Coordinates of C-alpha atoms and ligand atoms in Angstrom, one line a residue:
M1 CA 136.9 15.7 85.3
I2 CA 136.5 17.3 81.9
H3 CA 133.6 19.7 82.0
T4 CA 131.1 19.3 79.2
D5 CA 131.9 22.7 77.6
I6 CA 135.8 22.4 77.5
P7 CA 135.8 20.6 74.1
A8 CA 133.5 23.3 72.8
I9 CA 135.9 25.9 74.1
R10 CA 138.8 24.1 72.4
D11 CA 136.9 24.1 69.1
Q12 CA 137.0 27.8 69.1
F13 CA 140.8 27.8 68.9
P14 CA 141.7 26.9 65.3
I15 CA 145.3 26.0 66.2
F16 CA 144.1 22.6 67.6
A17 CA 142.3 21.8 64.4
W18 CA 145.5 22.7 62.4
H19 CA 147.6 20.3 64.4
R20 CA 145.0 17.6 64.0
Q21 CA 145.0 18.1 60.3
E22 CA 148.7 18.0 60.1
N23 CA 148.7 14.9 62.3
L24 CA 151.0 16.7 64.8
P25 CA 150.7 16.1 68.6
F26 CA 149.9 19.4 70.4
V27 CA 149.8 19.8 74.1
Y28 CA 150.0 23.5 74.9
L29 CA 151.1 24.2 78.4
D30 CA 152.9 27.5 77.9
N31 CA 149.9 29.8 78.6
A32 CA 151.8 32.0 81.0
A33 CA 154.0 33.1 78.0
T34 CA 151.0 33.7 75.8
T35 CA 147.6 32.2 75.3
L36 CA 146.2 30.8 72.1
K37 CA 143.8 32.9 70.0
P38 CA 140.2 32.0 69.4
T39 CA 138.4 32.4 66.1
P40 CA 136.4 35.5 67.1
V41 CA 139.6 37.4 67.8
I42 CA 141.2 36.4 64.5
E43 CA 138.0 37.2 62.6
A44 CA 137.6 40.6 64.2
M45 CA 141.2 41.6 63.1
H46 CA 140.7 40.0 59.7
D47 CA 137.5 42.0 59.3
Y48 CA 139.3 45.3 60.2
Y49 CA 142.2 44.7 57.8
S50 CA 139.9 43.4 55.0
N51 CA 137.0 45.8 55.2
Y52 CA 137.7 49.0 57.1
S53 CA 141.5 49.3 57.4
S54 CA 142.2 53.0 58.0
N55 CA 143.7 55.3 60.6
I56 CA 141.6 56.6 63.4
H57 CA 140.5 59.9 65.0
R58 CA 141.1 62.1 62.0
G59 CA 139.5 60.6 58.9
L60 CA 136.0 61.7 58.0
Y61 CA 135.2 59.0 55.4
P62 CA 133.1 56.0 56.4
I63 CA 135.7 53.4 57.0
A64 CA 137.8 55.8 59.1
V65 CA 134.7 56.6 61.2
R66 CA 134.0 52.9 61.6
A67 CA 137.6 52.2 62.6
S68 CA 137.6 55.1 65.2
K69 CA 134.4 53.8 66.6
A70 CA 135.7 50.2 66.8
Y71 CA 138.8 51.4 68.6
E72 CA 136.9 53.4 71.1
D73 CA 134.3 50.7 71.6
A74 CA 137.2 48.3 72.5
R75 CA 138.2 50.8 75.2
V76 CA 134.7 50.8 76.6
K77 CA 134.8 46.9 76.6
V78 CA 138.0 47.0 78.6
Q79 CA 136.5 49.6 81.0
Q80 CA 133.5 47.4 81.6
F81 CA 135.7 44.3 82.0
F82 CA 137.6 45.9 84.8
G83 CA 134.8 47.9 86.3
A84 CA 136.5 51.2 85.8
A85 CA 134.5 54.3 86.3
H86 CA 135.4 56.1 83.1
P87 CA 136.6 54.9 79.6
E88 CA 139.3 57.6 79.7
E89 CA 140.9 55.7 82.6
I90 CA 141.9 53.0 80.1
V91 CA 145.1 53.7 78.1
F92 CA 146.0 51.3 75.3
T93 CA 149.7 50.4 75.5
Q94 CA 151.8 47.8 73.8
G95 CA 151.6 45.5 76.8
T96 CA 152.3 45.1 80.5
T97 CA 155.9 46.1 80.0
A98 CA 155.0 49.3 78.2
G99 CA 152.3 50.1 80.8
I100 CA 154.8 49.8 83.7
N101 CA 157.4 51.9 81.8
L102 CA 154.7 54.6 81.3
V103 CA 153.8 54.7 85.0
A104 CA 157.5 54.6 85.9
A105 CA 158.3 57.6 83.6
A106 CA 155.1 59.7 84.1
F107 CA 154.1 58.9 87.7
A108 CA 157.4 58.1 89.4
G109 CA 159.6 60.3 87.1
G110 CA 157.0 63.0 86.9
L111 CA 155.4 63.3 90.3
L112 CA 157.7 61.7 92.9
Q113 CA 160.4 63.6 94.8
P114 CA 164.0 62.6 95.3
G115 CA 164.2 60.3 98.4
D116 CA 160.7 58.9 97.8
E117 CA 160.5 55.1 97.9
I118 CA 158.9 52.4 95.7
L119 CA 158.0 49.1 97.3
L120 CA 158.3 45.9 95.2
S121 CA 158.5 42.2 95.9
P122 CA 161.3 39.8 95.1
M123 CA 159.0 37.8 92.9
E124 CA 158.4 40.5 90.3
H125 CA 158.8 39.8 86.6
H126 CA 161.7 41.9 85.2
A127 CA 159.1 44.1 83.6
N128 CA 158.0 45.2 87.1
L129 CA 161.5 45.6 88.4
V130 CA 164.0 47.0 85.8
P131 CA 161.8 50.1 84.9
W132 CA 161.8 51.0 88.6
Q133 CA 165.5 50.5 88.9
Q134 CA 166.0 52.8 85.9
I135 CA 163.7 55.5 87.0
S136 CA 165.1 55.4 90.6
A137 CA 168.6 55.9 89.3
H138 CA 167.5 58.9 87.3
H139 CA 165.4 60.6 89.9
N140 CA 167.1 59.6 93.1
L141 CA 164.2 57.4 94.3
R142 CA 164.8 54.3 96.4
L143 CA 163.6 50.8 96.0
R144 CA 162.5 48.6 98.9
F145 CA 161.3 45.0 98.9
L146 CA 158.6 43.2 100.8
P147 CA 159.9 40.3 102.8
M148 CA 159.2 36.8 101.4
D149 CA 159.5 33.5 103.2
A150 CA 161.4 30.4 102.0
A151 CA 158.3 29.0 100.4
G152 CA 157.8 32.1 98.2
N153 CA 154.9 33.7 100.1
L154 CA 155.0 37.4 100.8
Q155 CA 155.1 38.1 104.6
L156 CA 152.4 40.6 104.7
D157 CA 152.2 40.4 108.5
Q158 CA 155.4 42.4 108.4
L159 CA 154.0 45.3 106.4
D160 CA 153.9 47.5 109.4
T161 CA 157.7 47.3 109.8
L162 CA 157.8 49.4 106.6
A163 CA 155.4 52.0 107.9
D164 CA 158.0 54.7 108.7
F165 CA 159.6 54.7 105.2
P166 CA 158.6 57.3 102.7
I167 CA 157.0 54.8 100.4
K168 CA 154.9 56.5 97.7
L169 CA 154.1 53.5 95.4
I170 CA 153.7 49.8 95.7
A171 CA 154.2 47.9 92.4
I172 CA 153.1 44.3 92.9
V173 CA 152.4 41.3 90.8
H174 CA 149.0 39.7 91.3
I175 CA 149.9 36.1 90.2
S176 CA 153.6 35.2 90.0
N177 CA 154.4 34.1 86.5
T178 CA 157.0 31.6 87.9
L179 CA 155.4 30.2 91.1
G180 CA 151.7 30.7 90.3
H181 CA 151.3 32.2 93.8
I182 CA 148.3 34.6 94.1
N183 CA 149.2 37.6 96.2
D184 CA 146.7 39.0 98.7
L185 CA 145.9 42.3 96.9
E186 CA 143.2 43.2 99.4
T187 CA 145.6 43.3 102.3
I188 CA 148.3 45.2 100.4
I189 CA 145.9 47.8 99.0
A190 CA 144.1 48.3 102.3
W191 CA 147.5 48.9 104.0
A192 CA 148.6 51.3 101.3
K193 CA 145.4 53.3 101.3
Q194 CA 145.7 54.0 105.0
R195 CA 149.0 55.6 104.3
N196 CA 148.1 57.4 101.0
I197 CA 150.5 55.1 99.1
R198 CA 149.6 54.4 95.5
V199 CA 149.4 50.8 94.2
L200 CA 150.1 49.4 90.8
V201 CA 149.0 45.8 90.1
D202 CA 150.8 43.8 87.5
A203 CA 147.8 41.7 86.4
A204 CA 149.6 40.1 83.4
Q205 CA 148.9 36.6 84.6
S206 CA 145.6 37.2 86.3
A207 CA 143.6 39.7 84.2
A208 CA 141.9 37.1 81.9
L209 CA 141.2 34.5 84.5
Y210 CA 140.5 36.4 87.6
P211 CA 138.9 39.6 86.4
M212 CA 139.2 42.3 89.0
D213 CA 136.9 45.2 89.7
V214 CA 139.3 48.1 90.0
Q215 CA 136.9 50.3 91.9
Q216 CA 136.1 47.6 94.4
L217 CA 139.7 46.7 94.9
G218 CA 140.8 50.3 94.8
M219 CA 144.2 50.0 93.1
D220 CA 145.5 53.1 91.4
F221 CA 147.0 51.4 88.4
L222 CA 146.6 48.1 86.7
V223 CA 148.6 46.8 83.8
C224 CA 148.1 43.7 81.6
S225 CA 148.8 42.3 78.1
G226 CA 146.2 41.4 75.5
H227 CA 148.2 38.4 74.3
K228 CA 147.9 36.7 77.7
M229 CA 144.1 37.2 77.6
Y230 CA 143.3 35.3 74.3
G231 CA 143.9 38.6 72.4
P232 CA 146.6 39.7 70.0
T233 CA 150.2 40.7 70.7
G234 CA 151.1 44.4 70.5
I235 CA 148.3 45.6 72.7
G236 CA 148.0 46.1 76.5
V237 CA 146.0 48.0 79.0
L238 CA 147.0 50.6 81.6
Y239 CA 144.1 51.4 83.9
G240 CA 144.8 54.5 86.0
K241 CA 142.7 56.5 88.3
K242 CA 141.4 59.6 86.4
E243 CA 142.8 62.2 88.8
L244 CA 146.3 60.5 88.7
L245 CA 146.4 60.2 84.9
E246 CA 145.4 63.8 84.6
Q247 CA 148.3 64.9 86.8
M248 CA 150.9 62.8 85.1
P249 CA 152.9 64.4 82.3
P250 CA 152.9 62.8 78.9
Y251 CA 155.2 59.8 78.5
Q252 CA 155.8 59.7 74.7
S253 CA 155.0 62.7 72.5
G254 CA 154.2 63.4 68.9
G255 CA 151.0 63.1 66.9
D256 CA 147.5 62.4 68.3
M257 CA 148.5 63.3 71.9
I258 CA 148.4 67.1 71.5
K259 CA 145.8 69.9 71.7
K260 CA 147.8 72.7 70.1
V261 CA 151.3 72.8 68.8
G262 CA 153.5 75.8 68.3
L263 CA 157.1 76.0 67.2
Y264 CA 158.4 76.1 70.7
S265 CA 155.8 74.6 72.9
S266 CA 152.6 72.5 72.8
T267 CA 149.6 71.7 74.9
F268 CA 148.4 68.2 75.3
A269 CA 145.2 66.2 74.7
D270 CA 143.0 65.0 77.5
I271 CA 143.4 61.5 78.9
P272 CA 143.6 58.9 77.6
H273 CA 144.9 60.3 74.3
K274 CA 147.6 62.2 76.1
F275 CA 149.3 58.8 76.6
E276 CA 148.6 57.4 73.2
A277 CA 151.1 59.2 70.9
G278 CA 151.2 58.2 67.3
T279 CA 149.1 55.7 65.4
P280 CA 148.0 53.1 68.0
P281 CA 147.7 49.3 67.4
I282 CA 144.1 49.7 66.0
A283 CA 143.6 46.1 64.8
A284 CA 145.1 44.7 68.1
A285 CA 142.7 46.9 70.2
I286 CA 139.8 45.6 68.2
G287 CA 141.1 42.1 68.6
L288 CA 141.4 42.6 72.4
G289 CA 137.8 43.8 72.5
A290 CA 136.8 40.6 70.7
A291 CA 138.8 38.6 73.2
L292 CA 136.9 40.2 76.1
D293 CA 133.6 39.5 74.3
F294 CA 134.7 35.9 73.8
L295 CA 135.5 35.5 77.5
Q296 CA 132.0 36.8 78.4
T297 CA 130.4 34.1 76.3
L298 CA 132.0 31.3 78.3
N299 CA 130.6 29.8 81.5
R300 CA 133.1 31.3 83.9
P301 CA 132.3 29.3 87.1
Q302 CA 132.5 26.1 85.1
W303 CA 135.9 26.7 83.4
L304 CA 137.3 28.2 86.6
T305 CA 136.3 25.0 88.5
H306 CA 137.8 22.9 85.7
L307 CA 141.0 24.9 85.8
D308 CA 141.3 24.6 89.6
Q309 CA 140.7 20.9 89.5
L310 CA 143.1 20.4 86.6
T311 CA 145.8 22.3 88.5
D312 CA 145.3 20.2 91.6
Y313 CA 145.4 17.0 89.5
T314 CA 148.6 18.2 87.8
I315 CA 150.3 18.9 91.2
R316 CA 149.2 15.5 92.6
Q317 CA 150.6 13.8 89.5
L318 CA 153.8 15.8 89.5
R319 CA 154.4 14.9 93.1
E320 CA 154.4 11.2 92.1
I321 CA 157.5 11.6 89.9
P322 CA 160.6 10.6 91.8
G323 CA 163.0 13.6 92.3
L324 CA 160.6 16.2 91.0
K325 CA 160.4 19.3 93.2
I326 CA 157.7 21.9 92.8
M327 CA 159.0 25.5 93.3
G328 CA 157.4 27.3 96.2
E329 CA 154.6 26.3 98.4
A330 CA 151.7 28.6 97.9
Q331 CA 149.2 29.8 100.5
K332 CA 147.0 30.4 97.5
R333 CA 147.9 29.3 94.0
S334 CA 146.8 29.4 90.4
H335 CA 147.4 27.5 87.2
I336 CA 151.2 28.1 86.8
I337 CA 153.5 25.4 88.2
S338 CA 157.3 25.6 88.1
F339 CA 159.4 22.5 88.9
T340 CA 162.8 21.0 88.8
L341 CA 163.5 17.3 88.2
Q342 CA 166.6 16.0 89.9
D343 CA 169.6 17.7 88.3
I344 CA 168.2 17.4 84.8
H345 CA 168.6 20.8 83.2
P346 CA 165.1 22.4 82.6
H347 CA 166.1 23.1 79.0
D348 CA 166.7 19.4 78.4
I349 CA 163.2 18.7 79.9
A350 CA 161.6 21.3 77.6
T351 CA 163.5 20.0 74.6
F352 CA 162.5 16.4 75.3
L353 CA 158.8 17.4 75.8
A354 CA 158.9 19.5 72.6
Q355 CA 159.8 16.3 70.7
E356 CA 156.6 14.8 72.1
G357 CA 154.6 17.8 71.0
I358 CA 154.3 19.2 74.5
A359 CA 155.0 22.9 74.9
I360 CA 156.2 24.1 78.2
R361 CA 158.8 26.8 79.1
A362 CA 162.2 26.5 80.8
G363 CA 164.5 29.1 82.1
H364 CA 164.4 31.9 84.7
H365 CA 161.0 33.2 83.4
C366 CA 162.3 36.8 83.6
T367 CA 162.4 36.5 87.4
Q368 CA 166.1 36.1 88.1
P369 CA 166.0 37.5 91.7
L370 CA 163.2 35.0 92.5
M371 CA 165.4 32.2 91.1
Q372 CA 168.2 33.4 93.4
H373 CA 165.8 33.2 96.3
F374 CA 165.2 29.6 95.5
D375 CA 168.9 29.1 94.9
T376 CA 168.4 27.9 91.3
G377 CA 169.1 29.3 87.9
A378 CA 166.2 27.8 86.0
S379 CA 163.0 25.8 86.3
A380 CA 160.6 24.0 84.0
R381 CA 157.2 25.7 84.0
A382 CA 153.8 24.3 82.9
S383 CA 151.0 26.8 82.7
L384 CA 147.4 25.8 82.1
S385 CA 144.5 27.5 80.5
I386 CA 140.8 27.1 79.9
Y387 CA 141.2 24.7 77.0
N388 CA 143.6 22.3 78.6
T389 CA 142.3 18.8 79.4
Q390 CA 143.2 15.9 81.7
E391 CA 144.7 14.2 78.6
D392 CA 147.1 17.1 78.2
I393 CA 148.3 16.6 81.8
D394 CA 148.5 12.8 81.4
A395 CA 150.7 13.3 78.3
L396 CA 153.0 15.7 80.3
I397 CA 153.2 13.4 83.3
Q398 CA 153.9 10.3 81.1
A399 CA 156.7 12.1 79.3
L400 CA 158.2 13.4 82.5
H401 CA 158.3 9.8 83.8
H402 CA 160.1 8.8 80.6
I403 CA 162.6 11.6 81.1
Q404 CA 163.2 10.7 84.7
S405 CA 163.9 7.0 83.8
F406 CA 165.9 7.9 80.7
F407 CA 168.3 10.2 82.7
N408 CA 168.6 7.6 85.4
S409 CA 169.4 4.7 83.1
Ligands
LIG1 N1 154.5 40.7 84.3 C1 154.3 39.4 84.4 C2 153.8 38.8 85.7 C3 154.4 38.6 83.3 O1 154.2 37.3 83.4 C4 154.8 39.2 82.1 C5 155.1 38.3 80.9 O2 155.3 37.1 81.0 C6 155.0 40.5 82.0 C7 154.9 41.3 83.2 C8 155.5 41.2 80.8 O3 154.4 41.1 79.8 P1 154.6 41.6 78.3 O4 155.9 40.9 77.8 O5 153.4 41.2 77.6 O6 154.8 43.1 78.4

């Protein structure tokens, strides 16, 4: 099953070599939390800090000019990666959470009217739920939720039952970070467009693996995090349609986001700088650009097939374990799998696996309402990525069999 270039991909992630050197087992299946970082990303950031570390946009000396160019080049790389029409539609943020907070404050807080509604789903990460709760409370907006069936699939055939509500924005996750379900963005966006409803897509779990063409799909906003795309922490992307970003008031204010400042009032820079107050995460933006370059060097159809086959293999193997239940039953799924094992606490499962050098995650995965939907408080979650192998999965399955027999003996 292992494709020929998977070992070559692994070789580009120095964390594997470090574990080998230290003689430590390392099976990394916590990719939904954050992905590992390849050498080109580490080197690009090292190069910036070593050779041209300086602030951007104002310095006139060579390294400042170089840093400014590298930062703006990274923006163009993101623009091209998502097929956006203009580089200024790409705002660098701190991550998905920061991007959603920006849209909540500047779009919902700045442009919506009391009584307007925001449509979410019950499977949202807290990052795509709590900011909407907060802004709704402050601006008298109302939240509404898409119906979801017992298996955790959104019931999009019931969208029309919502047609008469004053919904102005749908904020929806593309791939559930708990269930791995892939939501049908085409249907949601098409329905929204007919009604002049704006759509924000939380692409935290999908941006790296299922690159989207924002113009083709037609969403108004997309948010994602660099650290889940083989890039560094501290950087994220907000894509927003130009005409919307232009209408939205600034979110944070201070240096670098202004045109002219007086003692009592100021005017603001054009997009995207209007939304990038203060010194931005320069090294992280450069690192994200390197991560996108790295992704382009890989044979996408090949690793995607590998990942799909490995996910199917994992599910088949998990189903063989007595008492193991996979959460949800996806109409369409990705590489994230949550499960429970009899009444063994997921934290005990994760702790046991950690002792074997296997990294998974246990808990509510920042989706407490979804957990309530499944009448559970926590699950264990294995999430795969492009460098995982069948050996990784075999190690997981073998350890789970041990846990199962240990707790039953
Ligand atoms: N949305 C989803 C679907 C996620 O999986 C995550 C993180 O796990 C987030 C939002 C928040 O991302 P970040 O913590 O990078 O802001």
